[in-house]
XYZ file of C-alpha atoms in Angstrom:
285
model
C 16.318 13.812 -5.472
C 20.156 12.644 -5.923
C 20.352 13.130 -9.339
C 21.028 16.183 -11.197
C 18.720 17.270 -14.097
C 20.659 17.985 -17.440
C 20.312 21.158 -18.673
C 18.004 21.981 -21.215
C 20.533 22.065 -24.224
C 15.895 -6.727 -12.710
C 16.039 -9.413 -10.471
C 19.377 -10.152 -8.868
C 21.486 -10.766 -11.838
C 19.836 -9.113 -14.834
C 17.915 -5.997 -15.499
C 14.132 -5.842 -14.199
C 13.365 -5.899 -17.574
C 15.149 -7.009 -20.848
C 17.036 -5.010 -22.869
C 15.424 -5.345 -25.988
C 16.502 -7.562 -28.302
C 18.243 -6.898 -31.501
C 15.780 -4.497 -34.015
C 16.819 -2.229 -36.342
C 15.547 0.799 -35.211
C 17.026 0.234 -30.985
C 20.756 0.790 -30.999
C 20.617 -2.583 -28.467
C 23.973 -2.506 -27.289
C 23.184 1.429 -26.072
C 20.046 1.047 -24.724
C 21.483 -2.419 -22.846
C 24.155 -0.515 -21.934
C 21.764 2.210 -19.864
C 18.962 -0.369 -18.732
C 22.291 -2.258 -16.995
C 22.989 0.937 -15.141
C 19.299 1.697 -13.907
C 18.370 -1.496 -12.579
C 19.300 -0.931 -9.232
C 16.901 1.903 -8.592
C 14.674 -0.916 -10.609
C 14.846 -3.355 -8.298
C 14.450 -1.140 -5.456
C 11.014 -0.688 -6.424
C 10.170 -3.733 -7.436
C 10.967 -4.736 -3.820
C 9.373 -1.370 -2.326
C 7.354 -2.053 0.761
C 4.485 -0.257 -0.653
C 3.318 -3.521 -1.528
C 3.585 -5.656 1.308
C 1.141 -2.579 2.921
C -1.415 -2.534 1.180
C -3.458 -4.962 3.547
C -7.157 -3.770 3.623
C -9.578 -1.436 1.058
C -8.446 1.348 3.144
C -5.066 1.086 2.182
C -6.077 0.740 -1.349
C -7.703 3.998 -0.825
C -4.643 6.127 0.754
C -3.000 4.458 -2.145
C -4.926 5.813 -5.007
C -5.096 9.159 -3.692
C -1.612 9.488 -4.496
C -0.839 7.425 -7.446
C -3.856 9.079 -9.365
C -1.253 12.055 -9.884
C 1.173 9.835 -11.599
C -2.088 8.518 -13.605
C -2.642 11.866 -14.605
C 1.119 13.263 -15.200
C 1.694 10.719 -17.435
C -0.143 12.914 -20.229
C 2.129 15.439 -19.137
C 4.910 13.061 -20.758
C 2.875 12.160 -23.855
C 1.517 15.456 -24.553
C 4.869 17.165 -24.743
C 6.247 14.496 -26.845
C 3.244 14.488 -29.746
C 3.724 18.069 -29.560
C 6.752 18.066 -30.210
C 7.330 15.552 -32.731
C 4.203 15.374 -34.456
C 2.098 18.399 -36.274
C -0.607 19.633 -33.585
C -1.507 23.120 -35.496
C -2.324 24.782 -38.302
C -1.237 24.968 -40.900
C -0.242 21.229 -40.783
C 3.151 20.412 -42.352
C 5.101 17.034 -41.526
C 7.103 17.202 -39.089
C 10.092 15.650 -37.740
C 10.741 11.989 -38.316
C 7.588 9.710 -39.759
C 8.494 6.701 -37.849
C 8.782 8.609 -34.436
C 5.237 10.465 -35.720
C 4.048 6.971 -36.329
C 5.004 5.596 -32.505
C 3.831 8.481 -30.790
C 0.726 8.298 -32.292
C -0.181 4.803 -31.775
C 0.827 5.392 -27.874
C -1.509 8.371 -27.562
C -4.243 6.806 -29.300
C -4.481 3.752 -26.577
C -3.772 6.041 -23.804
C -6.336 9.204 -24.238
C -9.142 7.164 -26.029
C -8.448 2.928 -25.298
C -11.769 1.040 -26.397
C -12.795 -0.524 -23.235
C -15.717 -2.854 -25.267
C -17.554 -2.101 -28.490
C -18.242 1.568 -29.035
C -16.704 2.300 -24.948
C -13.574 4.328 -25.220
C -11.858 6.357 -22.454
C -8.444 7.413 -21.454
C -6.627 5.774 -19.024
C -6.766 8.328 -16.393
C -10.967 8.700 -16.910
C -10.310 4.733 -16.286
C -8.603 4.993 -12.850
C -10.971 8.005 -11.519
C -13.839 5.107 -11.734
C -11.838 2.811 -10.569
C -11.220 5.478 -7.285
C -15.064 5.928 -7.193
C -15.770 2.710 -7.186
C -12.896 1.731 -4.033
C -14.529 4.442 -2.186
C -11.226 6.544 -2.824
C -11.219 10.383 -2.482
C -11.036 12.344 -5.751
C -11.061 15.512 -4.669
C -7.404 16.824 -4.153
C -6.598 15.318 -8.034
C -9.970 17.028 -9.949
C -9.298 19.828 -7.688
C -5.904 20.075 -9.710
C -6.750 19.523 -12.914
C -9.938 21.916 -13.052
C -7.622 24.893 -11.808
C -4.660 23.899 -14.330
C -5.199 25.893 -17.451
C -3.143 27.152 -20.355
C -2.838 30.190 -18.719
C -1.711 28.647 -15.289
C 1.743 29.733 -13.928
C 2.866 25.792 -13.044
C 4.619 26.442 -10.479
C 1.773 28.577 -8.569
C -0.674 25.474 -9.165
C 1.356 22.830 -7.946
C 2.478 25.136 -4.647
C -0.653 26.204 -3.862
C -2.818 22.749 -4.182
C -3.663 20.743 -1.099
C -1.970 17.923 -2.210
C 0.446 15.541 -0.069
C 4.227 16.981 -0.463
C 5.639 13.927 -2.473
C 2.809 14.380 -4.585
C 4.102 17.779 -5.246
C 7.724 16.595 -5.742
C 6.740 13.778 -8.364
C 4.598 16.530 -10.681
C 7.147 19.296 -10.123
C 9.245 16.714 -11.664
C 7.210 15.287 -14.565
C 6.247 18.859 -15.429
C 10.546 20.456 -15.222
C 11.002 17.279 -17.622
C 8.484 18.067 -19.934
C 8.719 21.648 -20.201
C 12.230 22.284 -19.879
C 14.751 19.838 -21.354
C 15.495 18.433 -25.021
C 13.447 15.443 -26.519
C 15.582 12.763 -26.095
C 15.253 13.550 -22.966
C 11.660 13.732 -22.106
C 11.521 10.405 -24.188
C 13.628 8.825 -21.536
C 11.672 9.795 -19.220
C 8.596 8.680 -21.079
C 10.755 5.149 -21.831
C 12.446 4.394 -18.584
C 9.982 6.257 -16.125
C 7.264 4.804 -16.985
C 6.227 2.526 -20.344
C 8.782 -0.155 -19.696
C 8.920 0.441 -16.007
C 5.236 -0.216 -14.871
C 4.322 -4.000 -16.533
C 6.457 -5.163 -13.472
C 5.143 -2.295 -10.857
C 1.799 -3.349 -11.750
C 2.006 -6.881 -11.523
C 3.362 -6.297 -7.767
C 0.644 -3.970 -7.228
C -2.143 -7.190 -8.692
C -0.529 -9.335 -6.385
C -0.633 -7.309 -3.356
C -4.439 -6.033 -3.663
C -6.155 -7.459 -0.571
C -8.545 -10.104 -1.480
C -11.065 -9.425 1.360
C -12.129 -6.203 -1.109
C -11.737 -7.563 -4.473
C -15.425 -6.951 -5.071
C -14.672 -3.194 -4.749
C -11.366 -3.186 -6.525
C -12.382 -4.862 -10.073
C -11.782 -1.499 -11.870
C -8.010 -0.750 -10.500
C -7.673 -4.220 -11.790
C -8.761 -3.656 -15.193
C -6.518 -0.207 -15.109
C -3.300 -2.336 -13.857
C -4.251 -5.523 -16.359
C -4.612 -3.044 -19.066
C -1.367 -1.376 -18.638
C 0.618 -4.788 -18.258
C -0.681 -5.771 -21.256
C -0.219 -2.283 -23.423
C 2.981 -1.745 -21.560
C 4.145 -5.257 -21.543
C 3.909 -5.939 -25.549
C 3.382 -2.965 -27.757
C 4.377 0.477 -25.606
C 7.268 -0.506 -24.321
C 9.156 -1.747 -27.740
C 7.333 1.450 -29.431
C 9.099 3.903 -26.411
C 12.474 1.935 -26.334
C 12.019 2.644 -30.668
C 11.439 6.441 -30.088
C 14.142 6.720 -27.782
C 16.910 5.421 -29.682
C 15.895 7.304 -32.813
C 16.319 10.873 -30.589
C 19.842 9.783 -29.290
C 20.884 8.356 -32.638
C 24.248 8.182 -31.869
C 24.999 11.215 -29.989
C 27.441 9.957 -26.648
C 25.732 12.931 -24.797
C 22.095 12.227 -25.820
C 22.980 9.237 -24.075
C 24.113 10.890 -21.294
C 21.142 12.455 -20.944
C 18.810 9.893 -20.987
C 20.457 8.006 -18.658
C 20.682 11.319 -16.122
C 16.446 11.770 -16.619
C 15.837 8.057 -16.254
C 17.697 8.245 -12.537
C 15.785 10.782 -11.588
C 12.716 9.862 -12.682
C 12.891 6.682 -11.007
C 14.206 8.010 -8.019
C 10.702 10.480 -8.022
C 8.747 6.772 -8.458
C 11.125 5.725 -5.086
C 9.849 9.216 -3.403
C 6.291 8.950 -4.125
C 6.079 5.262 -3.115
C 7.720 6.402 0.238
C 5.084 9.306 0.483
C 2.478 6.575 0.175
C 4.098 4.290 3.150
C 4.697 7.613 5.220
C 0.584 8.318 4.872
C -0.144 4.581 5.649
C 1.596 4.729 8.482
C 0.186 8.531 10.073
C -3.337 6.498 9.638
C -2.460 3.694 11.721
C -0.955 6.164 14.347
Protein backbone atom coordinates (compact mmCIF):
# COMPACT_ATOMS: atom_id res chain seq x y z
CA UNK A 1 0.00 0.00 0.00
CA UNK A 2 1.36 3.66 -1.03
CA UNK A 3 -0.86 5.49 0.89
CA UNK A 4 -0.67 6.38 4.41
CA UNK A 5 -3.67 5.75 6.76
CA UNK A 6 -4.77 8.94 8.77
CA UNK A 7 -4.64 8.63 12.17
CA UNK A 8 -7.48 7.86 14.13
CA UNK A 9 -8.25 11.50 15.40
CA UNK A 10 -13.49 7.69 -15.28
CA UNK A 11 -12.80 7.21 -18.67
CA UNK A 12 -10.05 9.30 -20.19
CA UNK A 13 -11.29 12.72 -19.55
CA UNK A 14 -13.77 12.56 -16.68
CA UNK A 15 -14.13 10.66 -13.50
CA UNK A 16 -15.22 6.82 -13.75
CA UNK A 17 -18.15 7.95 -12.29
CA UNK A 18 -19.99 11.36 -11.94
CA UNK A 19 -19.65 13.55 -9.35
CA UNK A 20 -22.97 13.90 -8.22
CA UNK A 21 -24.93 16.46 -9.25
CA UNK A 22 -26.06 19.43 -7.34
CA UNK A 23 -28.35 18.19 -3.97
CA UNK A 24 -28.60 19.78 -0.96
CA UNK A 25 -27.31 17.51 1.32
CA UNK A 26 -23.60 16.66 -1.10
CA UNK A 27 -21.32 19.64 -0.77
CA UNK A 28 -20.84 18.92 -4.90
CA UNK A 29 -18.07 21.07 -5.50
CA UNK A 30 -16.10 18.97 -2.46
CA UNK A 31 -17.00 15.75 -3.24
CA UNK A 32 -16.16 16.69 -7.24
CA UNK A 33 -13.26 18.03 -6.06
CA UNK A 34 -12.02 14.40 -4.40
CA UNK A 35 -13.75 12.03 -7.08
CA UNK A 36 -11.35 14.28 -9.69
CA UNK A 37 -8.36 13.23 -7.66
CA UNK A 38 -9.22 9.38 -7.34
CA UNK A 39 -9.99 8.58 -10.75
CA UNK A 40 -6.79 7.50 -11.75
CA UNK A 41 -6.57 4.59 -9.37
CA UNK A 42 -10.38 4.38 -10.91
CA UNK A 43 -9.53 3.83 -14.12
CA UNK A 44 -6.80 1.56 -13.35
CA UNK A 45 -9.26 -0.88 -12.36
CA UNK A 46 -11.65 -0.42 -14.62
CA UNK A 47 -8.93 -1.42 -17.14
CA UNK A 48 -7.42 -4.22 -14.69
CA UNK A 49 -6.54 -7.35 -16.55
CA UNK A 50 -8.49 -9.37 -14.19
CA UNK A 51 -11.04 -9.21 -16.68
CA UNK A 52 -9.63 -10.01 -19.85
CA UNK A 53 -8.62 -13.52 -17.68
CA UNK A 54 -11.31 -14.74 -16.76
CA UNK A 55 -11.65 -17.16 -19.87
CA UNK A 56 -13.19 -20.51 -18.66
CA UNK A 57 -15.52 -21.67 -15.33
CA UNK A 58 -12.28 -22.40 -13.79
CA UNK A 59 -11.21 -19.04 -13.77
CA UNK A 60 -14.50 -17.98 -12.49
CA UNK A 61 -13.76 -20.28 -9.72
CA UNK A 62 -10.08 -19.00 -8.64
CA UNK A 63 -11.94 -15.79 -8.95
CA UNK A 64 -14.59 -16.18 -6.39
CA UNK A 65 -12.43 -17.70 -3.95
CA UNK A 66 -10.95 -14.47 -3.47
CA UNK A 67 -13.48 -11.86 -4.07
CA UNK A 68 -15.93 -13.71 -1.60
CA UNK A 69 -13.72 -11.91 1.17
CA UNK A 70 -14.48 -8.54 -0.19
CA UNK A 71 -18.28 -9.93 -0.34
CA UNK A 72 -18.03 -10.57 3.13
CA UNK A 73 -15.83 -7.44 4.47
CA UNK A 74 -18.14 -5.27 3.13
CA UNK A 75 -20.37 -5.80 6.41
CA UNK A 76 -17.32 -5.01 8.09
CA UNK A 77 -17.88 -1.37 6.53
CA UNK A 78 -21.64 -1.26 7.17
CA UNK A 79 -21.64 -2.71 10.50
CA UNK A 80 -19.25 -0.19 11.96
CA UNK A 81 -21.06 2.60 10.42
CA UNK A 82 -24.87 1.62 11.82
CA UNK A 83 -23.08 1.17 14.93
CA UNK A 84 -21.87 4.02 15.07
CA UNK A 85 -24.37 6.33 13.88
CA UNK A 86 -27.45 4.67 14.62
CA UNK A 87 -28.79 3.24 18.23
CA UNK A 88 -27.85 -0.65 18.29
CA UNK A 89 -28.41 -1.14 22.30
CA UNK A 90 -30.28 -0.70 25.06
CA UNK A 91 -31.52 1.51 26.31
CA UNK A 92 -32.32 3.05 22.85
CA UNK A 93 -31.90 6.85 22.64
CA UNK A 94 -31.51 8.74 19.16
CA UNK A 95 -28.54 9.10 18.15
CA UNK A 96 -26.48 11.20 16.03
CA UNK A 97 -27.95 12.80 12.96
CA UNK A 98 -31.65 11.41 11.69
CA UNK A 99 -30.90 11.80 8.11
CA UNK A 100 -27.50 9.87 8.32
CA UNK A 101 -29.70 7.21 10.71
CA UNK A 102 -32.16 7.27 7.90
CA UNK A 103 -29.35 6.37 4.95
CA UNK A 104 -27.63 3.90 6.85
CA UNK A 105 -30.53 2.15 7.48
CA UNK A 106 -32.01 1.86 4.16
CA UNK A 107 -28.35 0.54 2.94
CA UNK A 108 -28.27 -2.18 5.59
CA UNK A 109 -31.68 -3.21 5.07
CA UNK A 110 -30.99 -4.19 1.15
CA UNK A 111 -27.67 -5.52 1.96
CA UNK A 112 -28.20 -8.08 5.11
CA UNK A 113 -31.87 -9.05 4.20
CA UNK A 114 -32.58 -7.97 0.04
CA UNK A 115 -35.97 -9.76 -1.02
CA UNK A 116 -34.82 -11.92 -3.76
CA UNK A 117 -38.84 -12.80 -4.83
CA UNK A 118 -41.94 -12.81 -2.66
CA UNK A 119 -41.31 -13.86 0.91
CA UNK A 120 -37.17 -14.86 -0.29
CA UNK A 121 -34.84 -12.55 1.50
CA UNK A 122 -31.07 -12.99 2.04
CA UNK A 123 -28.02 -10.90 2.39
CA UNK A 124 -25.85 -10.31 -0.23
CA UNK A 125 -23.01 -12.32 0.92
CA UNK A 126 -25.59 -15.61 1.68
CA UNK A 127 -26.30 -14.57 -2.19
CA UNK A 128 -22.72 -14.99 -3.53
CA UNK A 129 -21.90 -18.27 -1.30
CA UNK A 130 -24.77 -19.93 -3.67
CA UNK A 131 -23.69 -18.40 -6.34
CA UNK A 132 -19.90 -20.15 -5.40
CA UNK A 133 -21.80 -23.47 -4.86
CA UNK A 134 -23.43 -23.39 -7.72
CA UNK A 135 -19.89 -22.44 -10.11
CA UNK A 136 -18.40 -25.32 -8.40
CA UNK A 137 -16.21 -22.69 -6.39
CA UNK A 138 -14.48 -23.66 -3.09
CA UNK A 139 -16.02 -22.22 0.09
CA UNK A 140 -14.01 -23.47 2.46
CA UNK A 141 -11.09 -20.98 3.25
CA UNK A 142 -14.08 -17.98 3.55
CA UNK A 143 -16.70 -20.14 6.08
CA UNK A 144 -13.58 -21.34 7.58
CA UNK A 145 -13.08 -17.53 8.52
CA UNK A 146 -16.12 -16.45 9.46
CA UNK A 147 -17.08 -19.52 11.82
CA UNK A 148 -13.72 -18.87 13.85
CA UNK A 149 -14.31 -14.90 13.92
CA UNK A 150 -16.13 -14.14 17.09
CA UNK A 151 -16.64 -11.19 19.40
CA UNK A 152 -14.09 -12.42 21.40
CA UNK A 153 -11.54 -12.94 18.46
CA UNK A 154 -8.19 -11.02 18.68
CA UNK A 155 -8.44 -9.72 14.70
CA UNK A 156 -5.32 -9.73 14.08
CA UNK A 157 -4.68 -13.53 15.30
CA UNK A 158 -7.68 -14.60 12.89
CA UNK A 159 -6.68 -13.00 9.89
CA UNK A 160 -2.74 -14.26 10.47
CA UNK A 161 -3.49 -17.49 11.23
CA UNK A 162 -6.27 -18.40 8.37
CA UNK A 163 -5.25 -20.28 5.26
CA UNK A 164 -6.21 -17.71 3.13
CA UNK A 165 -4.21 -16.32 -0.06
CA UNK A 166 -1.84 -13.28 1.23
CA UNK A 167 -3.71 -10.43 -0.70
CA UNK A 168 -6.66 -11.78 0.76
CA UNK A 169 -5.11 -11.07 4.04
CA UNK A 170 -3.91 -7.56 3.02
CA UNK A 171 -7.48 -6.43 1.68
CA UNK A 172 -9.31 -7.58 5.27
CA UNK A 173 -6.41 -6.33 7.39
CA UNK A 174 -7.37 -3.26 5.64
CA UNK A 175 -11.19 -3.14 5.72
CA UNK A 176 -10.98 -4.23 9.35
CA UNK A 177 -7.82 -1.11 10.50
CA UNK A 178 -10.55 1.18 8.67
CA UNK A 179 -13.35 0.12 10.50
CA UNK A 180 -12.04 -0.29 13.83
CA UNK A 181 -9.60 2.32 14.09
CA UNK A 182 -10.22 5.69 12.42
CA UNK A 183 -13.04 8.50 12.72
CA UNK A 184 -16.44 8.20 10.79
CA UNK A 185 -15.97 10.31 8.09
CA UNK A 186 -13.55 8.25 7.45
CA UNK A 187 -14.85 4.79 7.41
CA UNK A 188 -17.75 6.45 5.33
CA UNK A 189 -15.23 7.15 2.66
CA UNK A 190 -14.25 4.12 2.61
CA UNK A 191 -17.76 2.77 2.56
CA UNK A 192 -18.47 5.69 -0.38
CA UNK A 193 -15.43 5.56 -2.56
CA UNK A 194 -14.28 1.85 -1.84
CA UNK A 195 -16.99 0.35 -2.64
CA UNK A 196 -20.91 1.71 -3.18
CA UNK A 197 -20.05 4.05 -5.99
CA UNK A 198 -17.03 2.13 -7.07
CA UNK A 199 -18.50 -1.38 -7.98
CA UNK A 200 -21.70 -0.49 -10.61
CA UNK A 201 -18.70 -0.06 -13.09
CA UNK A 202 -16.41 -3.11 -11.60
CA UNK A 203 -19.33 -5.20 -12.00
CA UNK A 204 -20.42 -4.40 -15.28
CA UNK A 205 -16.67 -5.35 -16.46
CA UNK A 206 -16.89 -8.37 -14.47
CA UNK A 207 -20.77 -9.25 -16.60
CA UNK A 208 -19.00 -8.66 -19.61
CA UNK A 209 -16.05 -10.74 -19.10
CA UNK A 210 -17.91 -14.00 -17.64
CA UNK A 211 -17.14 -16.73 -20.19
CA UNK A 212 -20.16 -17.69 -22.06
CA UNK A 213 -19.22 -21.39 -22.57
CA UNK A 214 -20.38 -21.67 -18.55
CA UNK A 215 -23.16 -19.31 -18.32
CA UNK A 216 -25.42 -22.19 -17.34
CA UNK A 217 -23.31 -22.51 -14.14
CA UNK A 218 -22.77 -18.85 -13.51
CA UNK A 219 -26.59 -17.50 -13.42
CA UNK A 220 -26.28 -16.78 -9.64
CA UNK A 221 -22.88 -14.52 -9.75
CA UNK A 222 -24.98 -12.84 -12.32
CA UNK A 223 -27.87 -12.10 -10.27
CA UNK A 224 -25.23 -11.00 -7.32
CA UNK A 225 -23.33 -8.54 -9.93
CA UNK A 226 -26.93 -7.36 -11.65
CA UNK A 227 -28.17 -6.78 -8.23
CA UNK A 228 -25.40 -4.66 -7.07
CA UNK A 229 -25.33 -2.50 -10.39
CA UNK A 230 -28.64 -1.81 -9.91
CA UNK A 231 -28.63 -1.03 -5.85
CA UNK A 232 -25.27 0.54 -6.33
CA UNK A 233 -25.96 2.23 -9.55
CA UNK A 234 -29.30 4.26 -8.40
CA UNK A 235 -30.07 4.34 -4.74
CA UNK A 236 -26.60 3.33 -2.63
CA UNK A 237 -24.43 5.27 -4.21
CA UNK A 238 -26.37 8.87 -3.92
CA UNK A 239 -27.39 7.57 -0.23
CA UNK A 240 -23.24 6.95 0.57
CA UNK A 241 -22.06 10.12 -1.39
CA UNK A 242 -25.23 11.84 1.16
CA UNK A 243 -23.66 10.27 4.35
CA UNK A 244 -20.35 11.25 3.47
CA UNK A 245 -20.70 14.81 3.00
CA UNK A 246 -22.84 15.20 6.10
CA UNK A 247 -19.59 13.65 8.32
CA UNK A 248 -17.10 16.12 6.61
CA UNK A 249 -19.53 19.02 6.74
CA UNK A 250 -17.16 21.45 6.09
CA UNK A 251 -14.18 20.46 7.96
CA UNK A 252 -10.85 21.01 5.25
CA UNK A 253 -9.30 18.02 7.20
CA UNK A 254 -12.35 15.68 7.18
CA UNK A 255 -11.73 16.13 3.69
CA UNK A 256 -8.41 15.28 3.91
CA UNK A 257 -9.21 12.31 5.31
CA UNK A 258 -11.53 10.94 3.13
CA UNK A 259 -9.63 11.49 0.34
CA UNK A 260 -6.36 9.66 2.20
CA UNK A 261 -8.91 6.32 3.02
CA UNK A 262 -10.42 6.40 -0.44
CA UNK A 263 -6.57 5.97 -1.98
CA UNK A 264 -5.96 3.36 -0.03
CA UNK A 265 -8.83 1.58 -0.23
CA UNK A 266 -8.73 1.52 -3.83
CA UNK A 267 -5.29 0.78 -4.00
CA UNK A 268 -6.29 -2.64 -1.62
CA UNK A 269 -9.13 -3.26 -4.67
CA UNK A 270 -5.73 -2.82 -7.19
CA UNK A 271 -3.86 -5.48 -4.73
CA UNK A 272 -6.48 -8.00 -4.48
CA UNK A 273 -7.28 -7.93 -8.23
CA UNK A 274 -3.46 -8.54 -8.75
CA UNK A 275 -3.63 -11.46 -6.12
CA UNK A 276 -6.36 -12.89 -8.32
CA UNK A 277 -4.15 -12.62 -11.74
CA UNK A 278 -1.01 -13.89 -9.69
CA UNK A 279 -3.29 -17.26 -8.71
CA UNK A 280 -4.57 -17.49 -12.37
CA UNK A 281 -1.46 -17.55 -13.56
CA UNK A 282 0.39 -20.34 -10.77
CA UNK A 283 -2.68 -22.61 -12.24
CA UNK A 284 -1.74 -22.38 -15.71
CA UNK A 285 1.98 -23.01 -14.71
Amino acid sequence: MTVQMPSSQGQTGETLRRAPSNDGEINTARMAELLAVIAPLEKRLADHPVYDRLRSIEDVRVFMSHHVFAVWDFMTLLKALQIRLTSTSLPWRPVGDPTTRRLINEIVLAEESDELGPGQYASHYEMYLQAMAQAGAPATAIESLVSRWDESSAAHEVVEGAEIPEPVRAFVSHTWRVAMTLEDHSVAAAFALGRETLLPNLFERLVASLPKTASASLTGLEDYLNRHIELDGDVHNTLSLRMLSLLCGDDDQKWKDALVVAQSSLEARIALWDGVVKALDRRLN
